[in-house]
XYZ file of N, CA and C in Angstrom:
330
model
N 58.959 -74.663 -71.366
C 57.791 -74.423 -71.966
C 57.338 -75.248 -72.957
N 58.005 -76.417 -72.946
C 58.155 -77.588 -73.629
C 56.415 -77.489 -74.211
N 55.661 -77.642 -75.575
C 54.611 -78.269 -75.549
C 54.583 -79.320 -76.643
N 53.328 -80.137 -76.532
C 53.376 -81.108 -77.480
C 53.007 -80.713 -78.627
N 53.584 -81.016 -79.943
C 52.858 -80.928 -81.285
C 53.186 -82.171 -82.388
N 52.013 -82.089 -83.473
C 52.131 -82.898 -84.428
C 52.653 -82.556 -85.698
N 53.696 -83.288 -86.304
C 53.899 -83.193 -87.327
C 52.487 -82.605 -88.619
N 53.058 -82.183 -89.474
C 52.112 -81.745 -89.995
C 52.138 -80.691 -91.761
N 51.589 -81.279 -92.190
C 52.206 -81.034 -93.854
C 51.170 -79.988 -93.848
N 51.328 -78.573 -94.857
C 50.093 -77.738 -94.853
C 50.217 -78.266 -96.712
N 48.497 -77.841 -96.685
C 48.763 -77.679 -98.181
C 47.894 -76.505 -98.923
N 48.920 -75.934 -99.193
C 48.395 -74.353 -99.429
C 47.486 -74.376 -100.530
N 46.545 -73.106 -100.131
C 45.632 -72.567 -101.301
C 46.031 -72.364 -102.885
N 45.244 -72.899 -103.382
C 45.599 -73.157 -105.141
C 45.268 -71.700 -105.805
N 46.051 -71.249 -106.902
C 46.531 -69.930 -107.455
C 44.965 -69.973 -107.311
N 44.033 -70.487 -107.820
C 42.488 -70.633 -108.664
C 41.529 -70.182 -107.754
N 42.038 -70.758 -106.219
C 41.319 -70.534 -105.455
C 40.984 -69.016 -104.831
N 39.865 -68.420 -104.355
C 39.629 -66.931 -104.136
C 39.824 -66.951 -102.551
N 40.651 -65.118 -102.842
C 41.212 -64.952 -101.426
C 40.145 -64.769 -100.074
N 40.150 -65.620 -99.625
C 39.743 -65.644 -98.154
C 40.045 -65.037 -96.835
N 39.768 -63.982 -96.444
C 39.928 -62.610 -95.688
C 38.904 -62.643 -94.441
N 39.357 -63.307 -92.970
C 38.391 -62.513 -92.075
C 38.906 -61.743 -91.065
N 37.870 -61.138 -90.917
C 38.449 -60.080 -89.272
C 37.472 -60.434 -88.157
N 38.090 -61.005 -87.243
C 37.761 -60.857 -85.827
C 36.704 -59.520 -85.246
N 35.774 -59.754 -84.464
C 34.933 -58.651 -84.260
C 34.928 -58.958 -82.663
N 36.201 -59.122 -81.572
C 36.634 -59.410 -80.262
C 37.946 -59.980 -80.284
N 38.261 -59.675 -78.782
C 39.651 -60.529 -78.984
C 39.466 -61.262 -78.611
N 40.218 -62.558 -78.838
C 39.854 -63.816 -78.521
C 40.923 -64.460 -77.715
N 40.836 -65.001 -76.662
C 41.739 -65.187 -75.858
C 42.005 -67.154 -75.727
N 43.081 -67.098 -76.359
C 43.427 -68.870 -76.093
C 44.271 -69.707 -75.425
N 43.712 -70.421 -74.160
C 45.249 -71.326 -73.845
C 45.388 -71.944 -74.079
N 46.996 -72.518 -74.578
C 48.027 -73.110 -74.578
C 48.050 -74.285 -73.838
N 48.117 -75.193 -74.012
C 48.771 -76.310 -74.273
C 49.940 -76.679 -72.535
N 50.628 -75.437 -72.477
C 51.691 -75.013 -71.861
C 51.182 -74.112 -70.862
N 49.648 -73.736 -71.021
C 49.420 -73.165 -69.937
C 49.790 -71.283 -70.235
N 50.608 -70.931 -70.994
C 50.764 -70.243 -72.075
C 49.388 -69.427 -72.645
N 48.875 -67.906 -72.832
C 48.170 -67.345 -73.226
C 48.361 -66.708 -75.046
N 47.276 -66.897 -75.866
C 47.598 -66.468 -77.143
C 46.354 -65.855 -77.138
N 46.809 -64.060 -77.524
C 45.658 -63.112 -77.462
C 45.296 -62.445 -78.553
N 44.248 -63.192 -79.663
C 44.412 -62.783 -81.264
C 43.676 -61.275 -80.955
N 43.730 -60.206 -81.483
C 43.336 -59.003 -81.249
C 42.022 -58.676 -81.930
N 41.247 -58.310 -81.108
C 39.687 -57.161 -82.298
C 40.377 -57.242 -83.651
N 39.691 -56.698 -84.519
C 39.444 -56.234 -85.760
C 40.810 -57.270 -86.358
N 41.578 -58.035 -85.735
C 42.468 -58.054 -86.602
C 42.197 -58.889 -87.957
N 42.662 -58.856 -89.027
C 42.571 -59.754 -90.197
C 42.810 -60.821 -90.381
N 42.954 -62.018 -91.329
C 43.650 -63.285 -91.934
C 43.524 -63.864 -92.302
N 43.964 -64.029 -93.550
C 44.220 -64.356 -94.535
C 44.319 -65.955 -94.725
N 43.055 -66.910 -95.665
C 43.162 -68.321 -95.609
C 44.666 -68.813 -96.757
N 45.571 -69.304 -96.122
C 46.973 -69.236 -96.660
C 46.839 -70.993 -97.158
N 45.733 -72.013 -96.974
C 45.682 -73.113 -96.924
C 45.327 -74.536 -96.309
N 45.475 -75.559 -95.666
C 44.368 -75.944 -95.047
C 45.544 -77.761 -94.711
N 45.030 -77.937 -93.159
C 45.068 -79.070 -92.451
C 44.366 -80.157 -92.360
N 44.257 -81.501 -91.805
C 43.038 -82.153 -91.514
C 42.555 -81.326 -90.487
N 42.882 -80.357 -89.800
C 42.611 -80.126 -88.812
C 41.568 -79.296 -88.846
N 41.820 -78.352 -90.342
C 40.961 -77.005 -90.495
C 41.660 -76.315 -91.460
N 41.102 -75.481 -91.567
C 41.489 -74.307 -92.071
C 42.557 -73.521 -91.764
N 43.976 -73.073 -92.570
C 44.986 -72.454 -91.854
C 45.060 -70.879 -92.321
N 45.227 -69.991 -91.633
C 45.048 -68.341 -91.690
C 46.191 -67.592 -91.407
N 46.771 -66.941 -92.255
C 47.834 -66.018 -91.845
C 47.866 -64.367 -91.087
N 48.615 -64.202 -90.341
C 47.589 -62.843 -90.139
C 48.197 -61.572 -91.140
N 47.307 -60.653 -91.210
C 47.385 -59.917 -92.450
C 47.912 -58.838 -91.960
N 48.513 -58.684 -90.140
C 48.684 -57.281 -89.441
C 50.173 -57.278 -88.714
N 50.682 -58.245 -88.941
C 52.447 -58.781 -89.081
C 52.213 -60.000 -88.251
N 53.440 -60.155 -88.136
C 54.081 -61.228 -87.470
C 52.722 -61.814 -86.169
N 52.597 -62.287 -86.096
C 51.652 -63.126 -84.861
C 52.464 -64.117 -83.965
N 52.566 -64.327 -83.155
C 53.875 -65.610 -82.328
C 52.792 -66.217 -81.185
N 53.648 -67.605 -81.014
C 52.840 -68.188 -79.495
C 54.684 -68.601 -78.927
N 54.095 -68.703 -77.613
C 55.198 -69.423 -77.085
C 54.871 -70.872 -76.578
N 55.877 -71.388 -77.994
C 56.131 -73.195 -77.412
C 57.542 -73.176 -77.068
N 58.364 -74.113 -77.497
C 59.503 -74.585 -76.942
C 60.286 -73.063 -77.774
N 60.129 -72.312 -78.028
C 61.063 -71.085 -78.253
C 59.579 -70.248 -79.016
N 60.010 -68.978 -79.386
C 58.964 -68.383 -79.156
C 58.993 -68.352 -81.210
N 57.682 -68.207 -81.776
C 57.937 -68.330 -82.677
C 56.190 -68.160 -83.789
N 56.585 -67.917 -84.633
C 55.104 -67.850 -86.150
C 54.270 -68.423 -85.929
N 53.005 -68.391 -85.846
C 51.702 -68.944 -85.579
C 50.673 -68.379 -86.578
N 50.071 -69.936 -87.122
C 48.488 -69.674 -87.877
C 47.828 -69.635 -87.503
N 46.504 -68.941 -87.417
C 45.314 -69.872 -87.044
C 44.959 -71.202 -87.754
N 44.276 -72.008 -86.912
C 43.998 -73.445 -87.683
C 41.986 -73.275 -87.451
N 41.546 -73.171 -88.054
C 40.083 -72.758 -87.981
C 39.140 -73.811 -88.274
N 37.795 -74.383 -87.461
C 37.165 -75.422 -88.015
C 35.663 -75.435 -87.587
N 34.895 -75.617 -88.050
C 33.308 -75.054 -87.712
C 33.479 -73.680 -86.743
N 33.986 -72.891 -87.733
C 34.168 -71.790 -86.790
C 34.155 -71.316 -85.636
N 35.653 -72.574 -85.186
C 36.242 -72.314 -83.713
C 37.551 -72.426 -84.230
N 38.293 -71.817 -83.232
C 40.043 -71.940 -83.477
C 40.200 -73.540 -82.290
N 41.208 -74.216 -83.173
C 41.362 -75.463 -82.690
C 42.934 -75.579 -82.663
N 43.645 -74.881 -82.769
C 44.865 -75.210 -82.614
C 45.983 -74.065 -83.688
N 46.914 -74.433 -83.799
C 48.039 -73.393 -84.426
C 48.947 -74.379 -85.226
N 49.097 -73.314 -86.164
C 49.903 -74.689 -87.606
C 51.429 -73.375 -87.325
N 52.657 -73.910 -86.702
C 53.793 -73.102 -86.569
C 54.664 -73.772 -87.948
N 54.732 -72.842 -88.574
C 55.562 -72.495 -90.224
C 56.910 -73.256 -90.151
N 57.820 -72.698 -89.156
C 58.965 -72.948 -88.671
C 59.341 -73.985 -88.243
N 58.429 -74.917 -87.374
C 58.362 -75.907 -86.893
C 58.413 -77.284 -88.177
N 56.714 -76.671 -88.801
C 56.146 -77.403 -89.835
C 54.866 -78.504 -88.775
N 54.590 -77.898 -87.966
C 53.697 -78.737 -86.445
C 52.505 -77.752 -86.361
N 51.922 -78.896 -86.093
C 50.273 -78.728 -85.637
C 50.652 -78.523 -84.038
N 50.277 -77.591 -83.426
C 49.803 -77.353 -82.001
C 47.909 -77.302 -81.281
N 47.591 -78.583 -81.031
C 46.067 -78.749 -80.748
C 45.882 -77.344 -79.501
N 44.586 -76.912 -79.236
C 44.106 -75.763 -78.234
C 43.691 -77.632 -77.147
N 43.860 -77.504 -76.163
C 42.682 -78.531 -75.284
C 41.384 -77.946 -75.140
N 40.957 -76.734 -75.652
C 39.696 -76.702 -76.081
C 39.336 -75.562 -77.112
N 38.610 -76.294 -77.467
C 38.295 -74.790 -78.980
C 37.375 -74.021 -78.272
N 37.684 -72.761 -79.272
C 37.782 -70.964 -78.999
C 36.594 -70.622 -80.129
N 35.573 -69.855 -79.972
C 34.878 -69.637 -81.097
C 35.470 -68.312 -81.504
N 35.344 -68.472 -82.801
C 36.035 -67.682 -83.187
C 35.151 -66.380 -83.778
N 34.781 -65.337 -83.588
C 33.701 -64.404 -83.464
C 34.339 -63.278 -85.083
N 33.481 -64.008 -85.937
C 33.650 -63.483 -87.802
C 33.124 -62.302 -87.596
N 33.947 -61.370 -88.043
C 33.144 -59.930 -88.342
C 32.645 -59.649 -89.658
N 33.716 -60.335 -90.717
C 33.727 -59.911 -91.997
C 34.452 -60.702 -92.246
N 33.968 -61.308 -94.215
C 34.319 -62.674 -94.595
C 34.921 -61.499 -95.878
N 35.819 -62.366 -96.452
C 36.282 -61.596 -98.277
C 36.379 -62.651 -98.808
C-alpha cells in the first residue's frame, strides 16, 4: 500500500494565535491515492495546529486519527478553502495529497 507523499515542514500555530477548533457536521469520506478510504466521523472535532503551503493543518481532539500509507500512521487534516485537500503525516513529516479534494461540512468553529 505504498503512496506518494511530499516532504513537508509544518509551521506551528504561534502561541499568541487564538485556538481554532472545527467540528464536522457529518461523516466525511476521502479516497487516498492508494485507493484506501479515510473516514472522518460526524461531530469529530479538530484543532488547528499549524500550516503548510497546501493549507491549514488540524489535529483530531478525539484521539489518534490514522490513515494507511506505507504503514499505519497518525494523520492530521489539511484544509484549504473549506475543502479537505490532504493529510499531514507527523511521523514522516510528509504531506499526502488527495486526488480529489472533499468538502468539509463544518458545523462549529471556535
